[in-house]
mmCIF file of C-alpha atoms in Angstrom:
data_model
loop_
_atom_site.group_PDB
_atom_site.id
_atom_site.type_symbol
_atom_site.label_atom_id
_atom_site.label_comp_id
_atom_site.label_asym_id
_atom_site.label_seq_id
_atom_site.Cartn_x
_atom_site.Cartn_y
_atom_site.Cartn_z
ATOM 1 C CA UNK W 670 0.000 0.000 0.000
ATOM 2 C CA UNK W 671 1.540 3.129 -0.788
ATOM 3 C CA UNK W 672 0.406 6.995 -1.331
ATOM 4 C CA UNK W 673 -0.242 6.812 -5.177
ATOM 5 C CA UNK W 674 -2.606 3.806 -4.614
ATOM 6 C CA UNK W 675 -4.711 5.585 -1.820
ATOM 7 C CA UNK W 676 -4.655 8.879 -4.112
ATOM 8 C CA UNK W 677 -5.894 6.897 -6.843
ATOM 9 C CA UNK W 678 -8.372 5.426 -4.202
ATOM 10 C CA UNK W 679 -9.767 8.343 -3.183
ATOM 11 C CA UNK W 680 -9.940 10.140 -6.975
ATOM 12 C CA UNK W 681 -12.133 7.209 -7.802
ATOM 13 C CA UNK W 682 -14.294 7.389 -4.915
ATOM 14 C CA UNK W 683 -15.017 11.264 -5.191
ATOM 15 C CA UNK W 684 -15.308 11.345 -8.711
ATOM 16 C CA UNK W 685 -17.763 7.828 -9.308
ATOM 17 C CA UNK W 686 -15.424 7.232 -12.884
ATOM 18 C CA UNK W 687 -12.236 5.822 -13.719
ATOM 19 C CA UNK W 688 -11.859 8.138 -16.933
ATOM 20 C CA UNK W 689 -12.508 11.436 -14.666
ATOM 21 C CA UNK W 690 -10.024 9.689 -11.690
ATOM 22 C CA UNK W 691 -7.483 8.698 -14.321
ATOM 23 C CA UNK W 692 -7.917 12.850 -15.574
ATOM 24 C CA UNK W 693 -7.786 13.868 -12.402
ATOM 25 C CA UNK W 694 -4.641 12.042 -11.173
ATOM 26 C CA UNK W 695 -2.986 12.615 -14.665
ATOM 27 C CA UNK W 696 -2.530 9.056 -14.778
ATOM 28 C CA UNK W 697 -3.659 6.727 -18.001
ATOM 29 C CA UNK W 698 -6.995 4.565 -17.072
ATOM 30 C CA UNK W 699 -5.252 0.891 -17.179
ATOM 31 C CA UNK W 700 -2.831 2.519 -14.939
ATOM 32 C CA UNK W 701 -5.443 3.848 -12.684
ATOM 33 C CA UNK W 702 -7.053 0.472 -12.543
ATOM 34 C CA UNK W 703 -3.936 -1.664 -11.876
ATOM 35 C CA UNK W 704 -3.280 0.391 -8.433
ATOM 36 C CA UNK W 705 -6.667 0.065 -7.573
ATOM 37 C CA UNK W 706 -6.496 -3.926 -8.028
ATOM 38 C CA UNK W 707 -3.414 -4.031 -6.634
ATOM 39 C CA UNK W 708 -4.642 -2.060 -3.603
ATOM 40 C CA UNK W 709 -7.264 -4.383 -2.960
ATOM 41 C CA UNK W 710 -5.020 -7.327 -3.715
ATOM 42 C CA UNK W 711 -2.634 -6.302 -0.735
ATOM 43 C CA UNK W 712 -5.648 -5.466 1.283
ATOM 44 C CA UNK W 713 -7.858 -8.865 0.625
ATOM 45 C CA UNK W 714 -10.935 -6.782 0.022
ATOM 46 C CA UNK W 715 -12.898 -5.307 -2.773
ATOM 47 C CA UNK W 716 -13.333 -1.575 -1.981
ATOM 48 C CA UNK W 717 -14.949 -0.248 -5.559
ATOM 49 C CA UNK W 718 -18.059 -1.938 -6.722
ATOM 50 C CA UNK W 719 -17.591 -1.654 -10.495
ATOM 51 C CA UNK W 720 -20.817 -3.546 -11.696
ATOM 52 C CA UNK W 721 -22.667 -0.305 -10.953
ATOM 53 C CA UNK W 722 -23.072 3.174 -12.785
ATOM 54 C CA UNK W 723 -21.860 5.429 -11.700
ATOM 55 C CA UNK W 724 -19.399 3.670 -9.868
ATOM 56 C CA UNK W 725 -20.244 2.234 -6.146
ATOM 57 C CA UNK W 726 -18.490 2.210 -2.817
ATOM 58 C CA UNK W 727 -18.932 -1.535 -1.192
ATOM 59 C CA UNK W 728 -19.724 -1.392 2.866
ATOM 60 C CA UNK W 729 -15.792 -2.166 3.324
ATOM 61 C CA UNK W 730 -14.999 0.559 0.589
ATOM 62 C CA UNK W 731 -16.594 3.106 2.636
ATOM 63 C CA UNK W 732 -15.238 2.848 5.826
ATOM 64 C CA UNK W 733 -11.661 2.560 3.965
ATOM 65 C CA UNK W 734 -12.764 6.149 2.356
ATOM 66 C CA UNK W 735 -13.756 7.568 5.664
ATOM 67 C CA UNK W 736 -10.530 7.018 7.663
ATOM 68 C CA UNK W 737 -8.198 7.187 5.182
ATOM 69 C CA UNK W 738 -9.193 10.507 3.504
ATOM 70 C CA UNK W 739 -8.853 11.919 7.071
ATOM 71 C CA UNK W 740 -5.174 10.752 7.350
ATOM 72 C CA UNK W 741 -4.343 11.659 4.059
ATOM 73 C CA UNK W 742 -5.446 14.974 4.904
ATOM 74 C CA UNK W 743 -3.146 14.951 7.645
ATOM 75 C CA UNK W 744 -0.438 14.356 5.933
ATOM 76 C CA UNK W 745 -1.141 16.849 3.451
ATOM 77 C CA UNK W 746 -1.434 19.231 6.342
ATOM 78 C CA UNK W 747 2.336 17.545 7.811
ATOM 79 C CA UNK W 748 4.105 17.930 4.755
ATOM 80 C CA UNK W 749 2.523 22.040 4.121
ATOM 81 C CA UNK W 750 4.172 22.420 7.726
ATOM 82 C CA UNK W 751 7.484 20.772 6.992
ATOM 83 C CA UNK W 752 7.787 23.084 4.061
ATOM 84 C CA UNK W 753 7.373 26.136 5.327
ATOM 85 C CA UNK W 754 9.458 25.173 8.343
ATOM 86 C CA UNK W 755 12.166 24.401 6.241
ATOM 87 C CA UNK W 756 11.966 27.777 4.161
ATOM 88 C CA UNK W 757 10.826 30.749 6.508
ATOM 89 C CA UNK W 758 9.572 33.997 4.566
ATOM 90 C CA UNK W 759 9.019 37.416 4.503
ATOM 91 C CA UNK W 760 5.462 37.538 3.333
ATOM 92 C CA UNK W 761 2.904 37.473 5.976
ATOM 93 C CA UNK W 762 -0.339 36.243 4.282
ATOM 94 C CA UNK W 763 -3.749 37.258 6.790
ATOM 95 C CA UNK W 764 -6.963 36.039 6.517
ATOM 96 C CA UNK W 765 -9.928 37.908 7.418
ATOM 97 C CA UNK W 766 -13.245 38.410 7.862
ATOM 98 C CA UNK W 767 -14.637 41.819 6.869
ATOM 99 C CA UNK W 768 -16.160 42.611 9.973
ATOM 100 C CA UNK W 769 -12.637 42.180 11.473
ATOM 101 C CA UNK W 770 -10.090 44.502 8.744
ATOM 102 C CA UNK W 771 -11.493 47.556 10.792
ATOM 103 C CA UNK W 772 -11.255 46.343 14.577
ATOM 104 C CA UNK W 773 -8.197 44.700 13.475
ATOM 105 C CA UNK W 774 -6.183 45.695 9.960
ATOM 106 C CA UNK W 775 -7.013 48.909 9.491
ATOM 107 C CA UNK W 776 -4.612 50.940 11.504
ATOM 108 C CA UNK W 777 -2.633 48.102 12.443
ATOM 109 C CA UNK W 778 -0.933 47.189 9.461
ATOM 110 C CA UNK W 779 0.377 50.878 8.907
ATOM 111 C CA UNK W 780 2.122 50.263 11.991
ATOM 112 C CA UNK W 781 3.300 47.180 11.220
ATOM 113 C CA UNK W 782 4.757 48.173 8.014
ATOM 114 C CA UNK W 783 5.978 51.128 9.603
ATOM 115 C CA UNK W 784 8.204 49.226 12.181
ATOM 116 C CA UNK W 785 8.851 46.424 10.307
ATOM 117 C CA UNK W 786 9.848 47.336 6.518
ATOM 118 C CA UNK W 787 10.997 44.053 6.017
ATOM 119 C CA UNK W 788 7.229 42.168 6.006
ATOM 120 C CA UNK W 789 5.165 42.022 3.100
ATOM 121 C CA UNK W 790 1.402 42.054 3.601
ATOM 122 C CA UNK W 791 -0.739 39.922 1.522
ATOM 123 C CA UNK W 792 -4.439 39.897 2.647
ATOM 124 C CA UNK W 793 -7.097 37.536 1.675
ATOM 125 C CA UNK W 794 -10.865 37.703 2.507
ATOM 126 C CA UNK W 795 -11.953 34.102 3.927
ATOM 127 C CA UNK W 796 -14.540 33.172 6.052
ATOM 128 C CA UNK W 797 -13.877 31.992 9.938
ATOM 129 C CA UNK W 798 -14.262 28.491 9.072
ATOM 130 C CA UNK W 799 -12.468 28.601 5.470
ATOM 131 C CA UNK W 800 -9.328 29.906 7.256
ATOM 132 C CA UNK W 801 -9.418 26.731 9.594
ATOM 133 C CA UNK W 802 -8.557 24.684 5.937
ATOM 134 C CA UNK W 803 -6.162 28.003 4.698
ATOM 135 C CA UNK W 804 -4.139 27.742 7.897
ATOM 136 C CA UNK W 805 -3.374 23.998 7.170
ATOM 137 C CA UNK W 806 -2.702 24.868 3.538
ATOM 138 C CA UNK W 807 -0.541 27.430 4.161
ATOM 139 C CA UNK W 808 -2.826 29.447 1.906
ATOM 140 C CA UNK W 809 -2.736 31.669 4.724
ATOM 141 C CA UNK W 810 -0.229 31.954 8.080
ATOM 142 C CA UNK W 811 -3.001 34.041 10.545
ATOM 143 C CA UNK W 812 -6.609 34.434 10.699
ATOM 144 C CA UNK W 813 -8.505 37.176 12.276
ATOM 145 C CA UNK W 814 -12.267 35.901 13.109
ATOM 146 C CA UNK W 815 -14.882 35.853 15.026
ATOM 147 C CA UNK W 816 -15.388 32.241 16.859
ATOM 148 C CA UNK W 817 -13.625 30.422 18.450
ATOM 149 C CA UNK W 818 -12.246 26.569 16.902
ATOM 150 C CA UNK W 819 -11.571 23.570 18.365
ATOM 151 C CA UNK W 820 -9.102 21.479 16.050
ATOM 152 C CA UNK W 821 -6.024 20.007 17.196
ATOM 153 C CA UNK W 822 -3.917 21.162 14.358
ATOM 154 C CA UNK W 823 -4.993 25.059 14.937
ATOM 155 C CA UNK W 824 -4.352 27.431 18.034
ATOM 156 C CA UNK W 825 -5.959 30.777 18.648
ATOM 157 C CA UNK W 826 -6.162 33.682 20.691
ATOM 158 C CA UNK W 827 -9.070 36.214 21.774
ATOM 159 C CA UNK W 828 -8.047 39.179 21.156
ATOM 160 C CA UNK W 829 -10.701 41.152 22.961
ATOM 161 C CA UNK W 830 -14.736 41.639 22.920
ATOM 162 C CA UNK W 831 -15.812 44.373 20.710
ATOM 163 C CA UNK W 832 -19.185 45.514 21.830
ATOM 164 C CA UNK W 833 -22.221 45.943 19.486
ATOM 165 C CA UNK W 834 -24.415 48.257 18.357
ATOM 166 C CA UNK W 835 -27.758 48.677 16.702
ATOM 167 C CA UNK W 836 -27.876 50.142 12.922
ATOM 168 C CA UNK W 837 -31.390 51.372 11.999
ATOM 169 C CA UNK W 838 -32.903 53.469 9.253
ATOM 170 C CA UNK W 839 -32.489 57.256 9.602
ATOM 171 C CA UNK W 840 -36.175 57.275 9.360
ATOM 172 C CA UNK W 841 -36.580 55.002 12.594
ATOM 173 C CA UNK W 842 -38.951 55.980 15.758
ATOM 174 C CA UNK W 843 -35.754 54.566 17.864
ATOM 175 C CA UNK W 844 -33.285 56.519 15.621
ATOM 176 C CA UNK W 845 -32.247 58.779 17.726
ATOM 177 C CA UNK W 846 -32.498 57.215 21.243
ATOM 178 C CA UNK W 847 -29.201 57.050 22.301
ATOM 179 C CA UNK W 848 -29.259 54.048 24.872
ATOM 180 C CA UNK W 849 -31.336 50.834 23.073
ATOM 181 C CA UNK W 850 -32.403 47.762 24.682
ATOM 182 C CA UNK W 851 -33.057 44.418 22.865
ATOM 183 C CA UNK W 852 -36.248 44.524 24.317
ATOM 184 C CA UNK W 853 -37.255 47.407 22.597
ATOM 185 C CA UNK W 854 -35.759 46.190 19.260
ATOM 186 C CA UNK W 855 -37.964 42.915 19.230
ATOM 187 C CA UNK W 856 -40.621 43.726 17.211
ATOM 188 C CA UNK W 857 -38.107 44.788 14.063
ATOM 189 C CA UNK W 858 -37.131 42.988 11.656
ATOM 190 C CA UNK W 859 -33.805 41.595 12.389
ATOM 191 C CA UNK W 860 -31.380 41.091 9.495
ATOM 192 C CA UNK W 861 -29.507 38.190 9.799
ATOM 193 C CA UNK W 862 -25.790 38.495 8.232
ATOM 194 C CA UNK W 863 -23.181 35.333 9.077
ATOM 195 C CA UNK W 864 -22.931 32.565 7.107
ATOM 196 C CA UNK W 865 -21.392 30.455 9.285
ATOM 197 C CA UNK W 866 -22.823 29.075 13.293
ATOM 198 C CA UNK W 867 -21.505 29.391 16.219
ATOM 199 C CA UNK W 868 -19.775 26.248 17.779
ATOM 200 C CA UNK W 869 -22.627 23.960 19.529
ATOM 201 C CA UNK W 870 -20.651 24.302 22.649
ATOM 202 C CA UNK W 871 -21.263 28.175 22.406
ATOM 203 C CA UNK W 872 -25.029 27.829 22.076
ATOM 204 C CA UNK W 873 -28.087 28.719 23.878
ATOM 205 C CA UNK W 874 -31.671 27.531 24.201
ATOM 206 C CA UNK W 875 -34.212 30.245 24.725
ATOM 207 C CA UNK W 876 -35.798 27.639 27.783
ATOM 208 C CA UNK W 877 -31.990 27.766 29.374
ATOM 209 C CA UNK W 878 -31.508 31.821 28.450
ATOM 210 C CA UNK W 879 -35.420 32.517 30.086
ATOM 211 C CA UNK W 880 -33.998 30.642 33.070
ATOM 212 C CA UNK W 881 -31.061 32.545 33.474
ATOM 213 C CA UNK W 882 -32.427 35.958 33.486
ATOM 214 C CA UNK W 883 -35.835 36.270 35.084
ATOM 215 C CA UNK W 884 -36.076 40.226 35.012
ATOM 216 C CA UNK W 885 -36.683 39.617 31.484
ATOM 217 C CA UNK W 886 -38.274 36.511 31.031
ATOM 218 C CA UNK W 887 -41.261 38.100 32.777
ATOM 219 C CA UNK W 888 -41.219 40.708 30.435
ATOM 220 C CA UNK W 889 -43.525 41.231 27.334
ATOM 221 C CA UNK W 890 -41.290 39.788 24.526
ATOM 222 C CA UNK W 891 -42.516 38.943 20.688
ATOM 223 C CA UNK W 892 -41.321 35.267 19.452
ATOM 224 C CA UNK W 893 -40.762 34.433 16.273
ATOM 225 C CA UNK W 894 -42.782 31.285 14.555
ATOM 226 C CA UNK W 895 -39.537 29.024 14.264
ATOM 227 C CA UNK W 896 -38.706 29.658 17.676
ATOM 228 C CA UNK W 897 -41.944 29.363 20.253
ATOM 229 C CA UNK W 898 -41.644 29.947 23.835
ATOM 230 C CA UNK W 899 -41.852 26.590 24.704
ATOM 231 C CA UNK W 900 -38.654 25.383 22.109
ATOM 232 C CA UNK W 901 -35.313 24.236 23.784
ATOM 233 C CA UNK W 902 -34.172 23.947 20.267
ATOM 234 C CA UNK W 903 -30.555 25.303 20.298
ATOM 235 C CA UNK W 904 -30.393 29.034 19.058
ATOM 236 C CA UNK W 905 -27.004 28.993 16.648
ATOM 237 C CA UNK W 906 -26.742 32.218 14.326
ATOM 238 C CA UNK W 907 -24.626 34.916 16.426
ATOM 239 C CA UNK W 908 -27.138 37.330 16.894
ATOM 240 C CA UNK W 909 -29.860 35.443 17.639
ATOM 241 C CA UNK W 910 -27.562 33.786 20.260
ATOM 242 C CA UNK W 911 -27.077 37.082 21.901
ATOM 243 C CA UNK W 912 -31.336 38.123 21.760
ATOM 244 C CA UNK W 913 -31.634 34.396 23.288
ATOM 245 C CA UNK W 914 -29.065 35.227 26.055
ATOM 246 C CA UNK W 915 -31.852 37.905 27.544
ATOM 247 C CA UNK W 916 -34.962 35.122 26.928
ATOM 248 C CA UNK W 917 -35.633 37.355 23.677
ATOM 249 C CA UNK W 918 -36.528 36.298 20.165
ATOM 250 C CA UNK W 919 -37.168 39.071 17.590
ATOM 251 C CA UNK W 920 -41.028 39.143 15.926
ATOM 252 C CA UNK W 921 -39.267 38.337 12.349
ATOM 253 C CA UNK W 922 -36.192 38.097 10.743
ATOM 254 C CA UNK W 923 -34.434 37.675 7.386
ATOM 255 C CA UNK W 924 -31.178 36.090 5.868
ATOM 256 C CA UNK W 925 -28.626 37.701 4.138
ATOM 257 C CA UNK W 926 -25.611 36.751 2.000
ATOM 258 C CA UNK W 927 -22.672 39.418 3.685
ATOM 259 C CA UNK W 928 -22.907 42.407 6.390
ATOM 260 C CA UNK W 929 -23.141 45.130 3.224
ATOM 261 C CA UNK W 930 -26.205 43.295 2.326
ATOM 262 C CA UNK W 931 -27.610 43.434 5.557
ATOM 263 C CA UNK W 932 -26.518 47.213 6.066
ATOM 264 C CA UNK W 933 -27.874 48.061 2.543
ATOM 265 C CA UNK W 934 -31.404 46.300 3.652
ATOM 266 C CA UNK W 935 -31.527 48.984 7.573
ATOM 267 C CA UNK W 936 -30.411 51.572 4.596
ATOM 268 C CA UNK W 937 -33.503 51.153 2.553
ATOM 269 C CA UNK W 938 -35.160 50.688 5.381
ATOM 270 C CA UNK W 939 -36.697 46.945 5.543
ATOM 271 C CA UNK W 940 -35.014 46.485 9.193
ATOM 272 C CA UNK W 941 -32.254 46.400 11.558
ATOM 273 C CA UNK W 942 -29.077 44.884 12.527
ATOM 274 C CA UNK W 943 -26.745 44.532 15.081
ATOM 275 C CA UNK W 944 -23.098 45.381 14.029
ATOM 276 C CA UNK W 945 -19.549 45.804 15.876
ATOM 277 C CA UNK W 946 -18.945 48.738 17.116
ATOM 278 C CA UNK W 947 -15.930 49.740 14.963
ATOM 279 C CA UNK W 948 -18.174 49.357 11.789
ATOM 280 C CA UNK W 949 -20.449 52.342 12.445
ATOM 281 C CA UNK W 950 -19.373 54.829 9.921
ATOM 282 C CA UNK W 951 -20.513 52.848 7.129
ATOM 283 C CA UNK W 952 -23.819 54.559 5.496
ATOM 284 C CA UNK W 953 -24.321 56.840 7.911
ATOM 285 C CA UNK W 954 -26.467 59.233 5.743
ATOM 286 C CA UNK W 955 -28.703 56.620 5.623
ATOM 287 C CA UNK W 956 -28.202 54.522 8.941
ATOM 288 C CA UNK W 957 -28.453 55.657 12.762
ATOM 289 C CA UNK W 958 -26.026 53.628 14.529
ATOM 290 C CA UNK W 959 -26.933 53.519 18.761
ATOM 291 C CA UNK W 960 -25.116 51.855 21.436
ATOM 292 C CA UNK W 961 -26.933 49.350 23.685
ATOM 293 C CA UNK W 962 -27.417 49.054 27.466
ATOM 294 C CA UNK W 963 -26.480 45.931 27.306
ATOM 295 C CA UNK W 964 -22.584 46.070 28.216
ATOM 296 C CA UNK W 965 -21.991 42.057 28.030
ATOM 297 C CA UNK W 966 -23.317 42.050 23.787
ATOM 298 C CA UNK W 967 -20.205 42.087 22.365
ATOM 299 C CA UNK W 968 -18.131 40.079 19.311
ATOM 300 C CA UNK W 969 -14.939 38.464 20.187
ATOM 301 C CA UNK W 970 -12.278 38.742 17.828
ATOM 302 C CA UNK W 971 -10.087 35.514 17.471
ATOM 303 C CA UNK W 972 -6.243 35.320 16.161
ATOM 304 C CA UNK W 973 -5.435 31.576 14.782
ATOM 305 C CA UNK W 974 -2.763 30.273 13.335
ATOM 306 C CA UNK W 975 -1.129 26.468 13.276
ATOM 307 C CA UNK W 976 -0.217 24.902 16.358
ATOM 308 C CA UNK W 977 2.841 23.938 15.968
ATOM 309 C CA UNK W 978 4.168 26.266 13.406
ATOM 310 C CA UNK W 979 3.865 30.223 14.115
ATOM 311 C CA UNK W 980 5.270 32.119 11.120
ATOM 312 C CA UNK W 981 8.152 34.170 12.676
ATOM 313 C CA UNK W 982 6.626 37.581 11.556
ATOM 314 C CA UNK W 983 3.439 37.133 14.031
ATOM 315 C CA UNK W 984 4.860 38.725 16.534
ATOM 316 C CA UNK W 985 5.669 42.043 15.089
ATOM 317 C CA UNK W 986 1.841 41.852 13.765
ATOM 318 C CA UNK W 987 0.774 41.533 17.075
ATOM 319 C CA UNK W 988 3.095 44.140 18.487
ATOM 320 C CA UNK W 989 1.676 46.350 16.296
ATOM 321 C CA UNK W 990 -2.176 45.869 17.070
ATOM 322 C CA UNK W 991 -1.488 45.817 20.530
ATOM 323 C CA UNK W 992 0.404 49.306 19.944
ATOM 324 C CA UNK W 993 -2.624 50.722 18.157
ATOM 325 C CA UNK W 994 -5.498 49.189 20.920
ATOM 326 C CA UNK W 995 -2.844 51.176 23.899
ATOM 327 C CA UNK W 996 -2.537 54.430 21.581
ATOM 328 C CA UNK W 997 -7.325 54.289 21.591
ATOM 329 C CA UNK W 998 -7.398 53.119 24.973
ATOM 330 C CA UNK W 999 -9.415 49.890 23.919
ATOM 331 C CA UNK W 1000 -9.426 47.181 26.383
ATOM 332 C CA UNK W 1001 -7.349 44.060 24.922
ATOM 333 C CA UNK W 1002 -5.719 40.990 26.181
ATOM 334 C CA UNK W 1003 -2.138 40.664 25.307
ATOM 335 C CA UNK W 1004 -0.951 37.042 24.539
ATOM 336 C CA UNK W 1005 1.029 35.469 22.168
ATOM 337 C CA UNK W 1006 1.009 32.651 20.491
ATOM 338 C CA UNK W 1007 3.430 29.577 21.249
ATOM 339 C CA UNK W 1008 5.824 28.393 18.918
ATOM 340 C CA UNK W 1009 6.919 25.134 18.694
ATOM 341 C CA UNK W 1010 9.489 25.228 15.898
#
């Protein structure tokens, strides 16, 4: 059994077709076939079903695809590591996620390139969870997000919480009240902006969040069809996590693709939206952006970057950010990451 075998393996099982495997591998088709036979040969099994069109895993074919595409992932992962171990460089590449480049990028990396000439910048728009996949890639060598991951190969930082506020249409009857609650804001039309969930271990239910704060859950609040008062169905999308956290659930809301959708929607008018706070000069001839009471709704912003490979520029990156946060006054907590190259 070697790697070309369970390459040619998994290119078969992906694709359902020896002639779009044998393309894929840029191998001929006998060729493709005769590692294939051979790999189930040395195993004593047959893993590819090939009476069937398109092509069919067996039961034993199946579990072989499972575990190995996870370790050959790993050692994709492995040998991306021992690369750029081996050949250090001067370009930092950063993921991000637009609601981060402002809390984060946006003075920072003047600093940065201030202090350190030496760095080159390359920054690349990627989702929380698509720089989990970058990281290991080394499509990337930091992410700025905003959740928090659990995978072994990854380790991460929180930065700080960046409190949010409410955007609403100019025209609003809450426009200009300076001090919202989410109470208040229930009965709007909340517009819904990440594409990705929060980790289950960093949901809520609305029975557990009711329980947890009975000043409110006594309180008039509007629930939305999909989530009745009596539901202890797990409340996942950021925002309506933090509504859940006070026992609320907003009258109605709607999905969008990307935060300038959602800010574009309050613009027109057809709702509101909770952003972070560092975000609230966008539109603002159109949108009233309000703080709320509320001092514990925030957005944490997460570094990550491999475990046990930090790129040796990280630390000027973070010098700098932490430079900027002391020069505003904003409340941070300074860590690093640990190398262990």
């Amino acid at each position: 059994m070697d790697l070309k075998q369970l390459n040619a393996f998994i290119a078969v099982a992906d694709l359902r077709s020896f002639s779009a495997a044998a393309t894929k591998t840029g191998l001929s088709q006998p060729s493709l076939s005769r590692l294939l036979k051979q790999l189930e040969t040395d195993m004593g099994v047959v893993l590819i079903d090939r009476y069937h069109r398109p092509l069919h895993l067996t039961e034993a074919g199946s579990f072989f695809y499972d575990k190995i595409s996870t370790i050959l992932t790993e050692i994709d992962t492995v040998t991306s590591m021992t690369q750029r171990l081996s050949a250090p460089s001067s370009v930092l590449n950063i993921g991000f996620v637009p609601q981060c480049y402002t809390a984060c990028c946006l003075k920072s990396l003047p600093r940065l390139n201030s202090s350190a000439p030496d760095i080159d910048v390359n920054l690349k728009d990627i989702s929380s969870y698509q720089q989990i996949d970058a990281l290991k890639s080394g499509e990337i060598d930091i992410g700025f997000g905003r959740f928090a991951h659990q995978d072994p190969w990854i380790q991460q930082i929180l930065l700080r919480h960046e409190r949010y506020v409410v955007a609403l249409p100019k025209s609003h009857p809450l426009a200009n009240v300076r001090k919202q609650r989410l109470i208040d804001l229930a009965n709007n039309r909340l517009i819904l902006y990440h594409q990705t969930h929060l980790p289950v271990s960093s949901t809520v239910t609305i029975e557990t969040a009711t329980q947890a704060n009975d000043k409110l859950s006594t309180s008039r609040v509007n629930r939305a069809a999909t989530h009745e008062a009596a539901s202890s169905e797990p409340i996942t999308e950021p925002l309506l996590h933090l509504f859940a956290q006070y026992g609320i659930s907003p009258f109605m809301t709607t999905t969008v693709s990307d935060l300038q959708v959602a800010l574009g929607l309050v613009a027109a008018g057809e709702g509101i939206t909770l952003v972070p706070a560092s975000l609230q000069t966008v539109r603002t001839e159109q949108i009233s952006y309000q703080r709320l009471v509320h001092e514990n709704v925030t957005s944490p912003i997460y570094l990550h970057t491999l475990e046990d490979f930090v790129h040796p520029k990280i630390p000027d990156l973070l010098t700098a950010i932490y430079h900027v946060y002391e020069q505003r006054g904003i409340t941070y907590r300074q860590q690093n990451f640990v190398s262990q190259a």
